[in-house]
Amino acid sequence: MEMLVINKIALKLGPFAIHWYAILIVTGSVIGVWLACRESVRRHLTSNDVTDFVLWAVPFGLLGVRIYYVIFQWSYYSQHPSEIIALWDGGGAIYGGLVAGVIVLFIFAHIQKFNPLDLLDIAVPAVLIGQAFGRWGNFVNQEAYGNIVSNLNWLPSIIRQQMFIDGAYRQPTFLFESLGTLIAFLIIMILRHHLKDLRRGEIFGFYLIWYGIVRFIVEGMRTDSLMLGNIRISQLLSLLLACFGISFILYRRFKIKTIEYYNKG
């Protein structure tokens, strides 16, 4: 049976091609920014503060996504330098974007004299939505998949067909991570509106723990991991982030004398 594969290009306008990957990333970003703007008021910021930050964070984040990936795939890109900028064809590392985004956030917070923990807590749900949407871009591009499986009968046919790669069905690791980030988003939305003793920075800490665990598990299933010798780079970084998140929350809870409640400013 012939498998129908989704075309990476959603729309062509003359010589210009709009890829599904880009559409999904932009959609997730727009929803994330909208959520961040709504939450900014509770943190004594404005929607203009959020959009100003986004105007800096998005381009540098995308740059970080690509640079991180290219560095660990340099053996290929050194032979194909014209493909280095072709992010729309896939090939990115979310951790590169997160590192770049956090650096921009701290610089922006310092310049604007904001508490960086407020910005981090505001940004986390937006980042999770962006990640959830972005993994479906990997789905369209047929990347970030796992090992061969005998069947995917538990999934809708459109996913099964797209996960039939190189003559075999593959674990839909993009789906596992997308669902994991979406669940984290829902938990955070509940916690930040209903948990009265939630403290500044704890949403950020929760994100580090949750995503670190989810990514560690999912990365172990993937066949395209960026490697450093025999070590999966993303698994190592995920473990470090989860440990840092736990340490961060414990430190804020038991060592910081001045309590800064999230819901009270």
Coordinates of C-alpha atoms in Angstrom, one line a residue:
M1 CA 0.0 0.0 0.0
E2 CA 1.4 3.4 -1.0
M3 CA 1.8 5.8 1.9
L4 CA 0.6 9.4 1.5
V5 CA 3.2 11.8 2.9
I6 CA 2.4 15.3 3.8
N7 CA 4.1 17.9 1.6
K8 CA 6.5 20.1 3.7
I9 CA 5.4 23.1 1.7
A10 CA 2.0 24.4 2.7
L11 CA 1.7 27.2 0.1
K12 CA 3.6 28.7 -2.8
L13 CA 3.5 32.4 -3.7
G14 CA 5.5 32.7 -6.9
P15 CA 9.1 31.9 -6.0
F16 CA 8.4 31.9 -2.3
A17 CA 7.4 28.7 -0.4
I18 CA 5.7 28.7 3.0
H19 CA 6.6 25.6 4.9
W20 CA 4.3 23.9 7.4
Y21 CA 7.2 23.9 9.9
A22 CA 7.2 27.7 9.8
I23 CA 3.4 28.0 10.1
L24 CA 3.4 25.8 13.1
I25 CA 6.2 27.6 14.8
V26 CA 4.6 31.0 14.2
T27 CA 1.2 29.8 15.4
G28 CA 2.7 28.5 18.6
S29 CA 4.6 31.7 19.1
V30 CA 1.6 33.9 18.5
I31 CA -0.5 32.0 21.1
G32 CA 2.4 32.0 23.5
V33 CA 2.9 35.8 23.2
W34 CA -0.9 36.4 23.7
L35 CA -0.8 34.3 26.9
A36 CA 2.3 36.1 28.2
C37 CA 0.7 39.5 27.5
R38 CA -2.4 38.5 29.5
E39 CA -0.3 37.2 32.4
S40 CA 2.1 40.2 32.4
V41 CA -0.5 42.4 34.2
R42 CA -0.4 40.1 37.2
R43 CA 3.4 40.5 37.4
H44 CA 3.3 44.3 37.3
L45 CA 4.5 44.4 33.7
T46 CA 2.7 45.5 30.5
S47 CA 2.0 43.8 27.2
N48 CA 4.5 46.2 25.6
D49 CA 7.2 44.9 28.0
V50 CA 6.4 41.4 26.7
T51 CA 6.3 42.3 23.0
D52 CA 9.6 44.2 23.4
F53 CA 11.2 41.2 24.9
V54 CA 9.8 38.9 22.2
L55 CA 11.2 41.1 19.5
W56 CA 14.6 40.3 20.8
A57 CA 14.1 36.8 22.1
V58 CA 12.5 35.2 19.0
P59 CA 15.3 36.0 16.4
F60 CA 18.1 35.1 18.8
G61 CA 16.2 32.0 19.9
L62 CA 15.9 30.8 16.3
L63 CA 19.5 31.6 15.8
G64 CA 20.4 29.5 18.9
V65 CA 18.2 26.6 17.7
R66 CA 20.2 26.4 14.5
I67 CA 23.6 27.2 15.8
Y68 CA 23.4 24.5 18.5
Y69 CA 22.3 21.9 15.9
V70 CA 24.9 22.9 13.3
I71 CA 27.7 22.7 15.9
F72 CA 26.9 19.1 16.7
Q73 CA 26.4 18.3 13.0
W74 CA 29.4 20.2 11.7
S75 CA 30.9 17.2 9.9
Y76 CA 27.9 17.5 7.5
Y77 CA 27.4 21.3 7.4
S78 CA 31.1 21.9 6.8
Q79 CA 30.6 20.1 3.5
H80 CA 27.2 21.7 2.8
P81 CA 27.6 25.3 4.0
S82 CA 24.7 26.6 1.8
E83 CA 22.3 24.5 4.0
I84 CA 23.3 26.1 7.3
I85 CA 20.6 28.7 7.1
A86 CA 17.8 26.3 5.8
L87 CA 16.0 26.0 9.2
W88 CA 12.7 25.6 7.3
D89 CA 13.9 22.2 6.1
G90 CA 14.2 21.0 9.7
G91 CA 17.3 20.5 11.8
G92 CA 17.2 22.4 15.0
A93 CA 17.8 21.9 18.7
I94 CA 15.3 23.4 21.1
Y95 CA 17.9 23.5 23.8
G96 CA 19.9 26.0 21.7
G97 CA 16.9 28.2 21.5
L98 CA 16.2 27.9 25.3
V99 CA 19.8 28.9 26.2
A100 CA 19.7 31.9 23.8
G101 CA 16.3 32.9 25.1
V102 CA 17.4 32.8 28.7
I103 CA 20.5 34.9 28.0
V104 CA 18.4 37.5 26.2
L105 CA 15.9 37.5 29.0
F106 CA 18.5 38.2 31.7
I107 CA 20.0 41.0 29.6
F108 CA 16.6 42.5 28.9
A109 CA 15.5 42.2 32.6
H110 CA 18.7 43.9 33.7
I111 CA 18.3 46.8 31.2
Q112 CA 14.6 47.3 32.0
K113 CA 15.2 46.7 35.7
F114 CA 12.7 43.9 35.9
N115 CA 12.9 40.9 38.2
P116 CA 14.1 38.1 35.8
L117 CA 12.1 35.5 37.8
D118 CA 8.9 37.3 36.8
L119 CA 9.9 37.2 33.1
L120 CA 10.9 33.6 33.4
D121 CA 7.5 32.6 35.0
I122 CA 5.6 34.5 32.4
A123 CA 7.7 33.0 29.5
V124 CA 7.4 29.4 30.5
P125 CA 3.8 28.7 29.4
A126 CA 4.5 30.5 26.2
V127 CA 7.6 28.3 25.6
L128 CA 5.6 25.2 26.3
I129 CA 3.0 26.1 23.8
G130 CA 5.7 26.9 21.2
Q131 CA 7.3 23.5 21.9
A132 CA 4.0 21.6 21.6
F133 CA 3.3 23.2 18.2
G134 CA 6.9 23.0 17.0
R135 CA 7.1 19.2 17.4
W136 CA 4.3 18.9 14.9
G137 CA 6.6 20.7 12.5
N138 CA 9.0 17.8 13.1
F139 CA 6.1 15.5 12.3
V140 CA 5.5 17.1 8.9
N141 CA 9.3 17.0 8.1
Q142 CA 9.5 13.4 9.2
E143 CA 12.2 14.0 11.7
A144 CA 12.8 13.6 15.4
Y145 CA 11.3 10.0 15.3
G146 CA 12.2 6.9 17.1
N147 CA 13.1 3.3 16.5
I148 CA 11.2 0.9 14.2
V149 CA 8.0 -0.6 15.5
S150 CA 5.8 -3.3 14.0
N151 CA 2.7 -1.1 13.7
L152 CA 1.1 2.1 14.9
N153 CA -2.5 0.9 14.8
W154 CA -3.4 2.9 18.0
L155 CA -2.8 6.1 16.1
P156 CA -5.0 7.9 13.4
S157 CA -4.1 7.0 9.9
I158 CA -2.6 10.4 9.0
I159 CA 0.0 10.0 11.8
R160 CA 0.7 6.3 10.9
Q161 CA 1.3 7.2 7.3
Q162 CA 3.6 10.1 8.1
M163 CA 5.6 7.9 10.5
F164 CA 6.2 5.2 7.8
I165 CA 9.8 6.2 7.1
D166 CA 12.4 4.3 5.1
G167 CA 10.1 1.3 4.7
A168 CA 9.1 0.9 8.4
Y169 CA 6.9 2.4 11.0
R170 CA 8.7 4.6 13.6
Q171 CA 8.0 5.6 17.1
P172 CA 6.3 9.0 17.1
T173 CA 8.6 10.6 19.6
F174 CA 7.5 14.0 18.4
L175 CA 4.0 13.1 19.7
F176 CA 5.2 12.0 23.1
E177 CA 7.1 15.2 23.6
S178 CA 4.3 17.4 22.2
L179 CA 1.8 15.8 24.7
G180 CA 4.3 16.1 27.5
T181 CA 4.8 19.8 27.0
L182 CA 1.0 20.3 26.6
I183 CA 0.3 18.5 29.9
A184 CA 3.0 20.7 31.6
F185 CA 1.3 23.8 30.2
L186 CA -2.1 22.7 31.6
I187 CA -0.6 21.9 35.0
I188 CA 1.1 25.3 35.2
M189 CA -2.0 27.2 34.2
I190 CA -3.8 25.5 37.1
L191 CA -1.0 26.0 39.6
R192 CA -0.4 29.6 38.9
H193 CA -4.1 30.6 39.4
H194 CA -5.0 28.3 42.3
L195 CA -1.9 27.6 44.3
K196 CA -1.8 30.4 46.9
D197 CA 1.8 29.8 48.2
L198 CA 3.4 29.5 44.8
R199 CA 6.6 31.6 44.8
R200 CA 8.4 33.6 42.2
G201 CA 10.6 31.4 40.0
E202 CA 8.8 28.1 40.9
I203 CA 7.0 27.9 37.6
F204 CA 10.4 28.1 35.9
G205 CA 11.8 25.5 38.3
F206 CA 8.8 23.2 37.6
Y207 CA 9.4 23.6 33.9
L208 CA 13.1 22.6 34.2
I209 CA 12.1 19.5 36.2
W210 CA 9.2 18.4 34.0
Y211 CA 10.7 19.1 30.6
G212 CA 14.0 17.7 31.7
I213 CA 12.4 14.3 32.7
V214 CA 10.2 14.2 29.5
R215 CA 13.0 15.0 27.2
F216 CA 15.4 12.6 28.9
I217 CA 12.8 9.8 28.3
V218 CA 11.9 10.8 24.8
E219 CA 15.5 11.4 23.7
G220 CA 16.3 7.8 24.7
M221 CA 13.8 6.6 22.1
R222 CA 15.1 8.8 19.2
T223 CA 17.4 7.7 16.4
D224 CA 18.7 11.1 15.5
S225 CA 20.2 12.3 18.8
L226 CA 23.1 14.7 18.7
M227 CA 26.0 12.8 20.2
L228 CA 29.2 13.6 22.0
G229 CA 31.1 10.3 21.9
N230 CA 28.6 7.8 23.2
I231 CA 26.6 10.3 25.2
R232 CA 23.3 11.8 24.0
I233 CA 23.8 15.5 24.5
S234 CA 20.2 16.3 25.1
Q235 CA 19.8 13.5 27.6
L236 CA 22.8 14.8 29.6
L237 CA 21.5 18.4 29.4
S238 CA 18.0 17.2 30.4
L239 CA 19.4 15.5 33.5
L240 CA 21.3 18.6 34.5
L241 CA 18.3 20.8 34.0
A242 CA 16.0 18.6 36.1
C243 CA 18.6 18.5 38.9
F244 CA 19.0 22.3 38.7
G245 CA 15.2 22.7 38.8
I246 CA 14.9 20.6 42.0
S247 CA 17.8 22.4 43.6
F248 CA 16.4 25.8 42.6
I249 CA 13.0 25.2 44.1
L250 CA 14.4 23.7 47.3
Y251 CA 16.8 26.7 47.7
R252 CA 14.0 29.2 47.2
R253 CA 11.7 27.3 49.6
F254 CA 14.1 26.7 52.5
K255 CA 17.0 29.2 52.2
I256 CA 15.5 32.4 51.0
K257 CA 14.1 34.3 54.0
T258 CA 12.1 36.9 52.1
I259 CA 9.1 35.1 50.7
E260 CA 8.0 36.3 47.3
Y261 CA 4.7 34.9 46.4
Y262 CA 3.8 34.5 42.8
N263 CA 0.2 35.4 43.2
K264 CA 0.8 38.4 45.4
G265 CA 3.6 40.1 43.5

